[in-house]
Amino acid sequence: MKLNGKCPTGPIDTQWSRYKNEIKLVNPSNKRKFKLIMVGSGLAGASGAASLAELGYNVEVFCYQDSPRRAHSIAAQGGINAAKNYQNDGDSVYRLFYDTVKGGDFRSRESNVHRLAEVSVNIIDQCVAQGVPFAREYGGTLSNRSFGGAQVSRTFYARGQTGQQLLLGAYQALERQIGAGAVKMHPRTEMLDLIVVDGRARGIVTRDMVTGKIESHLGDAVMLATGGYGNIFYLSTNAKGCNVTAAWRAHRRGAFFANPCYTQIHPTCIPVAGDYQSKLTLMSESLRNDGRIWVPLRAGDTRAPGQIPEAERDYYLERKYPSYGNLAPRDISSRAAKQVCDEGRGVGPGGRGVYLDLAESIARLGEGTIRERYGNLIEMYERITGEDPYKVPMRIYPASHYTMGGLWVDYNLMSNLTGLFVLGEANFSDHGANRLGASALMQGLADGYFVIPYTMGNYLATEKPPKVDLSHPEVKKVEAEVAERTKKLLSMKGKRSPDSFHKEVGKVMWEKCGMARNEAGLKEALQAIPAIREEFGKNLSVLGGEAELNQTLEKAGRVADFLELGELMCRDALVRDESCGGHFREEHQTPDGEAVRNDEKFCHVAAWEWTGEGKEPVRHEEALEFEFVHLATRSYK
Amino acid sequence: MSGNDLHLTLKVWRQAGPNVPGKLVTYDAPGISPHMSFLEMLDVVNERLQEKGEEPIAFDHDCREGICGMCGLVINGVAHGPRRATTTCQLHMRYYKDGDTIVIEPWRAGPFPVIKDLVVDRAPFDRIIAAGGFISVSTGNAPDGNAIPVPKSSAELSMDAAACIGCAACVAACPNASAMLFVSAKVSHLGLLPQGQPERKARVLRMIAQMDAEGFGGCTNIGECEAACPKEIKLENIARLNRDYLAAAVTRRPETGSGGAG
Ligand SMILES: Cc1cc2nc3c(=O)[nH]c(=O)nc-3n(C[C@H](O)[C@H](O)[C@H](O)COP(=O)(O)OP(=O)(O)OC[C@H]3O[C@@H](n4cnc5c(N)ncnc54)[C@H](O)[C@@H]3O)c2cc1C
Ligand code: FES
C-alpha cells in the first residue's frame, strides 16, 4: 500500500495557513458534546489536553506517574528552538525549516517540518505568557544559546531545566482546566490496549495501578502522547518508566509503526560505571557551546588528562568538522566518539569515554559564568561520578536518548487508524532520521498547542463519529483480553525477573542495532530476540497480586512489548539498506566514515503493519519528495 | 563485587496496602558498591528478594536524576537522606560506611496516606495547583515574547522558586506537616513576574484555602522544610507568601465568576 501523508500542496510557506482556512470547524456550543481521550501528560499531552479543554471539549487525560507534572519531558535540560531571530543573526522560519530537514538527513516530510518552524515562534510567546522563567539579558529581553546542527543562536532556555519549566507551564494550564472541570485526570493509570470499533479508534482499556482495576474509557477520538521507546536499550537517558506499551498496543490493533530503526544515540552522557547501573544520565548538549571534546592522540595513553600536553590531544570534532566543530549534530558526534574509542583512544574505566573539557572556557569567561550557565549539570555530574568538572574534564559517552521512529501519522497527526491521533515523541513525523537538539520540546508543544486543536476540530466536524457505549461487544472483548494477559503474566511462576529480560534484550539491541548496524549483526539479533521472548514466556516470575500496586507486573507488561518491538526495529534496520542520520549501516559509508544514503531506493518512510503473532509484518512506503530543500549530501565540514 | 563493597543492614517499612498496619522489616544487604545510587541499591535488594520468592519493596521513582520529584524516602529519619540539596535518587552509597544500618520509611504526613510500602499518595499537591497555581492565559492569547521585558534579577529569583519539583519532602520534614514551602514556591515563581500580577491576590487566597482544606498544618517557622528541600527553595518564599496573603486578605472582594475555564 502507498501511504498518503495528506500534505497540502502549493507554496510551502502558505500551506499551513491555507489548510487552516479550509478546514471544517466545530461550533462552540457543540464542542462540549465531544469527549476526547488523551494518553500522556508530557509536553505534547498536557499542552494538547489543556488547549482542547480551553476550546470547550471534554478531555480525559491518563498518565502512569502519580501526577501529570512528572512526565518524562520534565527531564529535558538544554532548551527549545524557535525561529525568532531575536539575535539578529540571520535566523528565519525558512532557516529553521532547512536546518531541520537537513539535520534529519532528508528523511522527514517537508510540509510537517515547515509547519513546525512556523509555529515555533508562537510557542515561545505562549510559554512566556504562562510565566515560564526563561533566561534573560540585563535589558530584560529573552536570551539564546546555540545547539548542534545550527549556525544561529535560536535556543531558548531556563537554566539547565528547560523541560521542567515548559512542562510546568503546560501542567499548570492543564490543572487550570482540571479545576474548572473541563479535564478529568487519571494519574497512576496505565493504558494497556486500544478499542477499535468499526475501523475507528474509540477508546482505551486501562489498569488502575493502585487498585488493579481494569476499565474501559470511550470517546470520540483517542490521542496518544506517550513518548518514545528509547528504553528498549535498557540503559538510556529516559526515565525508568518510559515504555512503548501504548504505541505498541495500538500497533497491534492496526496502527502502522513508522521507521522504528531511527533511534538517537546522544553523544554526551555519563559513561556506564557498573552492571548494577539502572540508567544513564545526560549531560546537556548545550555544554558543547563551552566544552571542547577530545581524546589522547595516541592509543593506550593512560596519563591523567592534565598531564597530556596540547600537542598530544586530538580535538577530533574540531579537526573533522571545522565549520561546526564541537556543535556537530548528534548522530555524527556519537559515531565519532565510538570511532575514537574503537581505536583504543577512549578514556576512563573500560576505555568507553571521551573528555568534555571546560578548562578553556573557564579561563576565558571565569568559573562564575560557567557556573551560571551549567551549574546544575555540573553538580549532577559531580554527584554521580564524585569528580569535579571545574578541575578535571568530564568524561562522556553516547547513550540511547530519543526515538525518531513512532506511530505513522498524516499531516493531521492522525494515524492510518481513523480517530487515533499521535502527538510528540510517540509519532514519527518531523525529525526524519536524526533529531536536532532542542527540537523535541518544540515539536511536542507545536503538536499540542497549535496543531491538534485545529486538526481535531476538522476530524470531528467531518466525521461525526457515531455513539458507542460500554456494553458494545468489542469493548467487552478487548477488556477481557487485557484481563487475560495480566493473569498470564502473574501465573508463569518462572525464575527470572522482568528486569533480567529487559537487560538481556537491551544488550542485544545496543550491540546489534545501536550506533552502528550491519547485515550479519541484525540477522543475529533477529534470531536472538525471539529466543529471549520464548524464554520470557516460560521463565518469568512476577510476585504479588493483581488487585494492588504491583510494580513488577507493570514492568513485565512493558518488557513483553519491548520484546516484540526490538524485533521490528532490527527488521526495519535490515531492510533499510543505506545509512541515514542515526541509522548507520556499516556497509554504506565513505572512506572517512560518513553515512551514505541511497535516495534512489530509500527516499521514503517505512511504515509497518502488524499481521498477527508469529507472522511477518508488512512494510508499506510513503514516498518523500523534496521540492523546497534539495536532496544533497549532508555535510558539516 | 570488589574490596570496597559495603555490607549493610536495612530496616524497611513494609505495608501491604492503604488501610493495613505496616512494620519495619530487616534485610541483610551485602555486596553494595559505593558507586551505586540509593535506588540502585534498592534495585539490587529487590532483585535478590525476587529470587528468593519474596515480594519486592515498592517505592516511587522515575527520572532518577533529581528532576521529576517522584522519588522520596525518609532515610534514617531524614527526608531524602543526609546529603544537602539531594533527592533520594541522586544520593550515592559512597556516603555510607561498611556495617551501617539504614532505616527506610515513607513520607509520613496525614494528607499523604501510604499506598503500599514506601509509596504515598501526594494528590493534594495537584489540587492546590488546580485551585490557582497558574496564569490564566489560553493558547493563542499571548503577545510577542519580548513585548514585556522582565528584569534579569526577577527572572532569576522567579526561576529559583520555580525549581521546586513537588516531591513533598518539605511536608515530610515539617513537624506540623505544613505545605507552606511548596505553596510559597509557586506563589513566588508566578508573583515575581509581570505576567503573574493580574491574578496575584486571587492566586494566593485560593491556593491557601485549598491547602487548608487538604488538612496540612500551619507554619511555625521551624525551617526543617528548607533544610530538606532538594532544590534549595528558600524560607524567604514563605515570607513573600505571607505578605501577599495579608495584602490580599485585607483588600479581598467577593470573586466574580470562577478563574478556571478558558
Ligand atoms: C534527559 C533528556 C534531556 C532532553 N533534553 C532535551 C532538550 O534539551 N531539548 C529538546 O528539545 N528535547 C530534549 N529531550 C527530548 C524531549 O524531552 C522528549 O522528546 C519530549 O519531552 C517528549 O515529550 P512527550 O510529551 O512526547 O512525551 P513524555 O514527556 O515522555 O510523556 C509521556 C507521557 O505518557 C504517559 N504514558 C506513557 N505510556 C503510558 C501508558 N501506557 N499509559 C498511560 N500513560 C502513559 C506518561 O505518563 C507521560 O505522561 C530530552 C530527553 C531526555 C531523555
Ligand atoms: S526519581 Fe525523579 S527526582 Fe528522583
PDB file of C-alpha atoms in Angstrom, chain A residues 47 50-51 53-56 64-72 74-77 84 86 122 124-142 158-159 161 164-165 168 171-173 175-180 182 187-188 210 234 237-242 273 276-282 372 379-380 382-386 449-450 453 495-500 503 541-545 548-552, chain B residues 16 18 33 35-37 39-40 43-44 47 49-70 83-87 90-92 94-95 115-116 119-123 125-127 129-131 133-152 155-160 162-168 182 186 189-190 193 195 199 230-232 258-262:
ATOM      1  CA  SER A  47      -0.430  21.178  26.114  1.00  0.00           C
ATOM      2  CA  ALA A  50      -5.274  21.986  28.043  1.00  0.00           C
ATOM      3  CA  SER A  51      -5.728  23.691  24.669  1.00  0.00           C
ATOM      4  CA  ALA A  53     -10.310  21.910  27.009  1.00  0.00           C
ATOM      5  CA  GLU A  54      -9.920  25.689  26.662  1.00  0.00           C
ATOM      6  CA  LEU A  55     -11.826  25.390  23.392  1.00  0.00           C
ATOM      7  CA  GLY A  56     -14.665  23.644  25.202  1.00  0.00           C
ATOM      8  CA  TYR A  64       1.308   6.409  34.736  1.00  0.00           C
ATOM      9  CA  GLN A  65       3.021   8.705  37.259  1.00  0.00           C
ATOM     10  CA  ASP A  66       1.294   9.964  40.406  1.00  0.00           C
ATOM     11  CA  SER A  67       0.982  13.440  38.900  1.00  0.00           C
ATOM     12  CA  PRO A  68       0.900  14.779  35.342  1.00  0.00           C
ATOM     13  CA  ARG A  69       3.772  17.088  36.280  1.00  0.00           C
ATOM     14  CA  ARG A  70       6.217  14.192  36.402  1.00  0.00           C
ATOM     15  CA  ALA A  71       6.101  13.133  32.729  1.00  0.00           C
ATOM     16  CA  HIS A  72       9.500  12.462  31.255  1.00  0.00           C
ATOM     17  CA  ILE A  74      10.393  17.265  32.898  1.00  0.00           C
ATOM     18  CA  ALA A  75      13.954  15.990  32.447  1.00  0.00           C
ATOM     19  CA  ALA A  76      14.810  17.915  29.286  1.00  0.00           C
ATOM     20  CA  GLN A  77      17.695  20.175  30.073  1.00  0.00           C
ATOM     21  CA  LYS A  84      12.503  34.325  16.493  1.00  0.00           C
ATOM     22  CA  TYR A  86      15.936  37.948  18.328  1.00  0.00           C
ATOM     23  CA  ASN A 122       4.085  31.150  18.879  1.00  0.00           C
ATOM     24  CA  ILE A 124       7.777  30.929  22.917  1.00  0.00           C
ATOM     25  CA  ASP A 125       5.117  33.644  23.192  1.00  0.00           C
ATOM     26  CA  GLN A 126       2.675  31.239  24.829  1.00  0.00           C
ATOM     27  CA  CYS A 127       5.220  29.944  27.316  1.00  0.00           C
ATOM     28  CA  VAL A 128       6.392  33.429  28.285  1.00  0.00           C
ATOM     29  CA  ALA A 129       2.775  34.438  28.912  1.00  0.00           C
ATOM     30  CA  GLN A 130       2.291  31.393  31.158  1.00  0.00           C
ATOM     31  CA  GLY A 131       5.200  32.533  33.299  1.00  0.00           C
ATOM     32  CA  VAL A 132       7.970  30.222  32.114  1.00  0.00           C
ATOM     33  CA  PRO A 133      11.068  31.905  33.589  1.00  0.00           C
ATOM     34  CA  PHE A 134      13.311  31.785  30.519  1.00  0.00           C
ATOM     35  CA  ALA A 135      16.844  33.141  30.796  1.00  0.00           C
ATOM     36  CA  ARG A 136      17.005  36.905  30.239  1.00  0.00           C
ATOM     37  CA  GLU A 137      19.546  39.541  29.260  1.00  0.00           C
ATOM     38  CA  TYR A 138      20.179  42.545  31.514  1.00  0.00           C
ATOM     39  CA  GLY A 139      17.796  44.639  29.423  1.00  0.00           C
ATOM     40  CA  GLY A 140      15.019  42.185  30.221  1.00  0.00           C
ATOM     41  CA  THR A 141      14.796  40.536  26.806  1.00  0.00           C
ATOM     42  CA  LEU A 142      14.995  36.804  26.192  1.00  0.00           C
ATOM     43  CA  ALA A 158      15.645  28.143  31.582  1.00  0.00           C
ATOM     44  CA  ARG A 159      18.995  27.287  33.163  1.00  0.00           C
ATOM     45  CA  GLN A 161      15.867  22.864  33.407  1.00  0.00           C
ATOM     46  CA  GLN A 164      10.871  21.222  33.628  1.00  0.00           C
ATOM     47  CA  GLN A 165       9.806  24.814  33.187  1.00  0.00           C
ATOM     48  CA  LEU A 168       5.226  23.124  34.494  1.00  0.00           C
ATOM     49  CA  TYR A 171       0.870  21.313  33.579  1.00  0.00           C
ATOM     50  CA  GLN A 172      -0.434  24.491  35.184  1.00  0.00           C
ATOM     51  CA  ALA A 173      -2.589  25.168  32.122  1.00  0.00           C
ATOM     52  CA  GLU A 175      -4.524  21.910  36.190  1.00  0.00           C
ATOM     53  CA  ARG A 176      -6.480  25.090  35.496  1.00  0.00           C
ATOM     54  CA  GLN A 177      -8.768  23.058  33.254  1.00  0.00           C
ATOM     55  CA  ILE A 178      -8.959  20.255  35.802  1.00  0.00           C
ATOM     56  CA  GLY A 179     -10.007  22.816  38.416  1.00  0.00           C
ATOM     57  CA  ALA A 180     -12.650  24.115  36.022  1.00  0.00           C
ATOM     58  CA  ALA A 182     -13.157  20.548  31.735  1.00  0.00           C
ATOM     59  CA  PRO A 187      -2.930   9.595  37.271  1.00  0.00           C
ATOM     60  CA  ARG A 188      -1.368   6.199  38.120  1.00  0.00           C
ATOM     61  CA  VAL A 210      -3.273   1.314  42.766  1.00  0.00           C
ATOM     62  CA  TYR A 234      17.555  -0.854  28.973  1.00  0.00           C
ATOM     63  CA  THR A 237      18.695   8.680  29.414  1.00  0.00           C
ATOM     64  CA  ASN A 238      14.928   8.173  29.578  1.00  0.00           C
ATOM     65  CA  ALA A 239      13.024   7.945  32.833  1.00  0.00           C
ATOM     66  CA  LYS A 240      12.739   4.397  34.136  1.00  0.00           C
ATOM     67  CA  GLY A 241       9.045   4.186  33.371  1.00  0.00           C
ATOM     68  CA  CYS A 242       9.248   5.256  29.707  1.00  0.00           C
ATOM     69  CA  ALA A 273      30.044   2.578  35.678  1.00  0.00           C
ATOM     70  CA  TYR A 276      24.015  -2.557  38.647  1.00  0.00           C
ATOM     71  CA  GLN A 277      23.515   0.607  36.619  1.00  0.00           C
ATOM     72  CA  SER A 278      19.836   1.424  36.162  1.00  0.00           C
ATOM     73  CA  LYS A 279      20.001   4.385  33.805  1.00  0.00           C
ATOM     74  CA  LEU A 280      22.376   6.778  32.115  1.00  0.00           C
ATOM     75  CA  THR A 281      22.417  10.479  32.769  1.00  0.00           C
ATOM     76  CA  LEU A 282      22.542  13.021  30.010  1.00  0.00           C
ATOM     77  CA  GLU A 372      25.686  30.342  35.945  1.00  0.00           C
ATOM     78  CA  GLU A 379      26.594  19.432  40.070  1.00  0.00           C
ATOM     79  CA  MET A 380      24.728  16.440  38.720  1.00  0.00           C
ATOM     80  CA  GLU A 382      29.784  15.561  40.387  1.00  0.00           C
ATOM     81  CA  ARG A 383      27.139  13.764  42.393  1.00  0.00           C
ATOM     82  CA  ILE A 384      27.221  10.742  40.137  1.00  0.00           C
ATOM     83  CA  THR A 385      30.930  10.424  39.475  1.00  0.00           C
ATOM     84  CA  GLY A 386      32.432  12.079  42.546  1.00  0.00           C
ATOM     85  CA  TYR A 449      -0.754  23.835  21.478  1.00  0.00           C
ATOM     86  CA  PHE A 450      -1.003  24.665  17.808  1.00  0.00           C
ATOM     87  CA  PRO A 453      -6.663  21.979  18.273  1.00  0.00           C
ATOM     88  CA  LYS A 495      12.518 -17.863  37.971  1.00  0.00           C
ATOM     89  CA  ARG A 496      13.569 -14.645  36.272  1.00  0.00           C
ATOM     90  CA  SER A 497      12.570 -11.044  36.919  1.00  0.00           C
ATOM     91  CA  PRO A 498      11.252  -8.791  34.132  1.00  0.00           C
ATOM     92  CA  ASP A 499      14.364  -6.629  34.579  1.00  0.00           C
ATOM     93  CA  SER A 500      16.679  -9.509  33.768  1.00  0.00           C
ATOM     94  CA  LYS A 503      18.735  -6.152  30.330  1.00  0.00           C
ATOM     95  CA  SER A 541       8.421 -14.583  37.658  1.00  0.00           C
ATOM     96  CA  VAL A 542       6.018 -11.887  38.809  1.00  0.00           C
ATOM     97  CA  LEU A 543       5.271 -11.898  42.521  1.00  0.00           C
ATOM     98  CA  GLY A 544       2.474 -10.061  44.264  1.00  0.00           C
ATOM     99  CA  GLY A 545      -1.191  -9.824  43.376  1.00  0.00           C
ATOM    100  CA  GLU A 548      -2.919  -3.959  44.260  1.00  0.00           C
ATOM    101  CA  LEU A 549       0.056  -1.763  43.406  1.00  0.00           C
ATOM    102  CA  ASN A 550       2.383  -4.204  41.679  1.00  0.00           C
ATOM    103  CA  GLN A 551       5.442  -2.644  40.088  1.00  0.00           C
ATOM    104  CA  THR A 552       6.830  -5.968  38.878  1.00  0.00           C
TER     105      THR A 552
ATOM    106  CA  ALA B  16       0.673  -4.261  52.171  1.00  0.00           C
ATOM    107  CA  PRO B  18      -3.551   1.668  52.495  1.00  0.00           C
ATOM    108  CA  SER B  33      29.054  -0.965  45.527  1.00  0.00           C
ATOM    109  CA  HIS B  35      29.153   3.837  43.250  1.00  0.00           C
ATOM    110  CA  MET B  36      25.527   2.746  43.279  1.00  0.00           C
ATOM    111  CA  SER B  37      22.781   5.253  43.787  1.00  0.00           C
ATOM    112  CA  LEU B  39      17.724   3.439  44.427  1.00  0.00           C
ATOM    113  CA  GLU B  40      20.121   1.144  42.573  1.00  0.00           C
ATOM    114  CA  ASP B  43      17.030  -2.471  42.940  1.00  0.00           C
ATOM    115  CA  VAL B  44      19.726  -4.953  43.906  1.00  0.00           C
ATOM    116  CA  GLU B  47      16.271  -8.495  42.643  1.00  0.00           C
ATOM    117  CA  LEU B  49      14.146 -10.750  47.195  1.00  0.00           C
ATOM    118  CA  GLN B  50      12.536 -11.739  43.928  1.00  0.00           C
ATOM    119  CA  GLU B  51      14.987 -14.622  43.530  1.00  0.00           C
ATOM    120  CA  LYS B  52      14.018 -15.867  46.986  1.00  0.00           C
ATOM    121  CA  GLY B  53      10.335 -15.649  46.085  1.00  0.00           C
ATOM    122  CA  GLU B  54       9.673 -12.660  48.338  1.00  0.00           C
ATOM    123  CA  GLU B  55       7.727  -9.672  47.082  1.00  0.00           C
ATOM    124  CA  PRO B  56       9.981  -6.718  46.188  1.00  0.00           C
ATOM    125  CA  ILE B  57       9.787  -3.439  48.108  1.00  0.00           C
ATOM    126  CA  ALA B  58       7.542  -0.887  46.376  1.00  0.00           C
ATOM    127  CA  PHE B  59       8.981   2.624  46.036  1.00  0.00           C
ATOM    128  CA  ASP B  60       8.210   5.514  43.681  1.00  0.00           C
ATOM    129  CA  HIS B  61      10.785   6.746  41.196  1.00  0.00           C
ATOM    130  CA  ASP B  62      11.008   7.689  37.539  1.00  0.00           C
ATOM    131  CA  CYS B  63      13.646  10.064  36.174  1.00  0.00           C
ATOM    132  CA  ARG B  64      16.373   9.040  38.604  1.00  0.00           C
ATOM    133  CA  GLU B  65      18.122  12.307  38.023  1.00  0.00           C
ATOM    134  CA  GLY B  66      16.559  14.565  40.604  1.00  0.00           C
ATOM    135  CA  ILE B  67      14.020  16.406  38.494  1.00  0.00           C
ATOM    136  CA  CYS B  68      10.673  14.587  38.310  1.00  0.00           C
ATOM    137  CA  GLY B  69      10.025  14.678  42.057  1.00  0.00           C
ATOM    138  CA  MET B  70       8.652  11.142  42.075  1.00  0.00           C
ATOM    139  CA  ARG B  83      23.187  14.998  51.651  1.00  0.00           C
ATOM    140  CA  ARG B  84      22.183  18.618  51.287  1.00  0.00           C
ATOM    141  CA  ALA B  85      20.206  19.523  48.145  1.00  0.00           C
ATOM    142  CA  THR B  86      19.956  15.924  47.004  1.00  0.00           C
ATOM    143  CA  THR B  87      16.960  13.801  46.064  1.00  0.00           C
ATOM    144  CA  GLN B  90      20.757  11.211  43.451  1.00  0.00           C
ATOM    145  CA  LEU B  91      22.104  10.045  46.764  1.00  0.00           C
ATOM    146  CA  HIS B  92      25.044   7.683  46.291  1.00  0.00           C
ATOM    147  CA  ARG B  94      29.639   6.331  48.814  1.00  0.00           C
ATOM    148  CA  TYR B  95      28.238   8.379  51.700  1.00  0.00           C
ATOM    149  CA  ILE B 115      -0.493   3.265  49.255  1.00  0.00           C
ATOM    150  CA  LYS B 116       1.987   0.439  49.725  1.00  0.00           C
ATOM    151  CA  VAL B 119       4.702   4.720  48.176  1.00  0.00           C
ATOM    152  CA  VAL B 120       2.364   7.514  49.293  1.00  0.00           C
ATOM    153  CA  ASP B 121      -0.466   9.482  47.694  1.00  0.00           C
ATOM    154  CA  ARG B 122       0.508  13.105  47.020  1.00  0.00           C
ATOM    155  CA  ALA B 123      -2.608  14.112  45.071  1.00  0.00           C
ATOM    156  CA  PHE B 125      -0.385  18.940  45.731  1.00  0.00           C
ATOM    157  CA  ASP B 126      -2.050  18.760  42.326  1.00  0.00           C
ATOM    158  CA  ARG B 127      -5.303  20.031  43.800  1.00  0.00           C
ATOM    159  CA  ILE B 129      -2.146  23.925  41.855  1.00  0.00           C
ATOM    160  CA  ALA B 130      -5.561  23.373  40.262  1.00  0.00           C
ATOM    161  CA  ALA B 131      -7.027  25.833  42.768  1.00  0.00           C
ATOM    162  CA  GLY B 133      -1.273  27.892  40.806  1.00  0.00           C
ATOM    163  CA  PHE B 134      -1.276  29.176  37.234  1.00  0.00           C
ATOM    164  CA  ILE B 135      -1.559  32.214  34.999  1.00  0.00           C
ATOM    165  CA  SER B 136      -4.848  32.210  33.105  1.00  0.00           C
ATOM    166  CA  VAL B 137      -3.771  32.574  29.519  1.00  0.00           C
ATOM    167  CA  SER B 138      -5.431  30.305  26.998  1.00  0.00           C
ATOM    168  CA  THR B 139      -3.474  29.113  23.992  1.00  0.00           C
ATOM    169  CA  GLY B 140      -3.273  31.731  21.284  1.00  0.00           C
ATOM    170  CA  ASN B 141      -3.689  34.786  23.517  1.00  0.00           C
ATOM    171  CA  ALA B 142      -0.046  35.586  24.034  1.00  0.00           C
ATOM    172  CA  PRO B 143       1.741  38.762  22.922  1.00  0.00           C
ATOM    173  CA  ASP B 144       5.278  38.570  21.497  1.00  0.00           C
ATOM    174  CA  GLY B 145       7.748  37.013  23.936  1.00  0.00           C
ATOM    175  CA  ASN B 146       9.809  40.190  24.107  1.00  0.00           C
ATOM    176  CA  ALA B 147       6.810  42.530  24.446  1.00  0.00           C
ATOM    177  CA  ILE B 148       7.121  42.567  28.235  1.00  0.00           C
ATOM    178  CA  PRO B 149      10.719  42.936  29.393  1.00  0.00           C
ATOM    179  CA  VAL B 150      11.438  41.074  32.627  1.00  0.00           C
ATOM    180  CA  PRO B 151      14.363  42.310  34.711  1.00  0.00           C
ATOM    181  CA  LYS B 152      17.031  39.632  34.790  1.00  0.00           C
ATOM    182  CA  ALA B 155      13.604  36.198  36.184  1.00  0.00           C
ATOM    183  CA  GLU B 156      16.395  34.639  38.244  1.00  0.00           C
ATOM    184  CA  LEU B 157      14.501  34.859  41.543  1.00  0.00           C
ATOM    185  CA  SER B 158      11.399  33.501  39.889  1.00  0.00           C
ATOM    186  CA  MET B 159      13.420  30.627  38.469  1.00  0.00           C
ATOM    187  CA  ASP B 160      14.867  29.861  41.921  1.00  0.00           C
ATOM    188  CA  ALA B 162      10.128  27.580  40.006  1.00  0.00           C
ATOM    189  CA  ALA B 163      12.813  24.923  40.508  1.00  0.00           C
ATOM    190  CA  CYS B 164      10.536  23.160  43.033  1.00  0.00           C
ATOM    191  CA  ILE B 165       9.981  19.551  41.935  1.00  0.00           C
ATOM    192  CA  GLY B 166       6.869  18.931  44.039  1.00  0.00           C
ATOM    193  CA  CYS B 167       8.411  15.936  45.811  1.00  0.00           C
ATOM    194  CA  ALA B 168       6.809  16.912  49.134  1.00  0.00           C
ATOM    195  CA  PHE B 182       5.594  24.190  48.307  1.00  0.00           C
ATOM    196  CA  LYS B 186       4.554  28.595  43.279  1.00  0.00           C
ATOM    197  CA  HIS B 189       7.502  31.855  40.869  1.00  0.00           C
ATOM    198  CA  LEU B 190       4.419  33.471  39.352  1.00  0.00           C
ATOM    199  CA  LEU B 193       6.941  38.016  37.089  1.00  0.00           C
ATOM    200  CA  GLN B 195       2.772  38.166  33.781  1.00  0.00           C
ATOM    201  CA  GLU B 199      -4.099  37.197  39.476  1.00  0.00           C
ATOM    202  CA  PRO B 230      16.487  19.021  47.402  1.00  0.00           C
ATOM    203  CA  LYS B 231      16.159  22.135  45.247  1.00  0.00           C
ATOM    204  CA  GLU B 232      17.118  24.619  47.991  1.00  0.00           C
ATOM    205  CA  SER B 258     -14.544  31.362  38.513  1.00  0.00           C
ATOM    206  CA  GLY B 259     -10.963  31.715  37.419  1.00  0.00           C
ATOM    207  CA  GLY B 260     -10.819  28.303  35.871  1.00  0.00           C
ATOM    208  CA  ALA B 261     -12.190  27.617  32.427  1.00  0.00           C
ATOM    209  CA  GLY B 262     -10.776  29.408  29.429  1.00  0.00           C
TER     210      GLY B 262
END
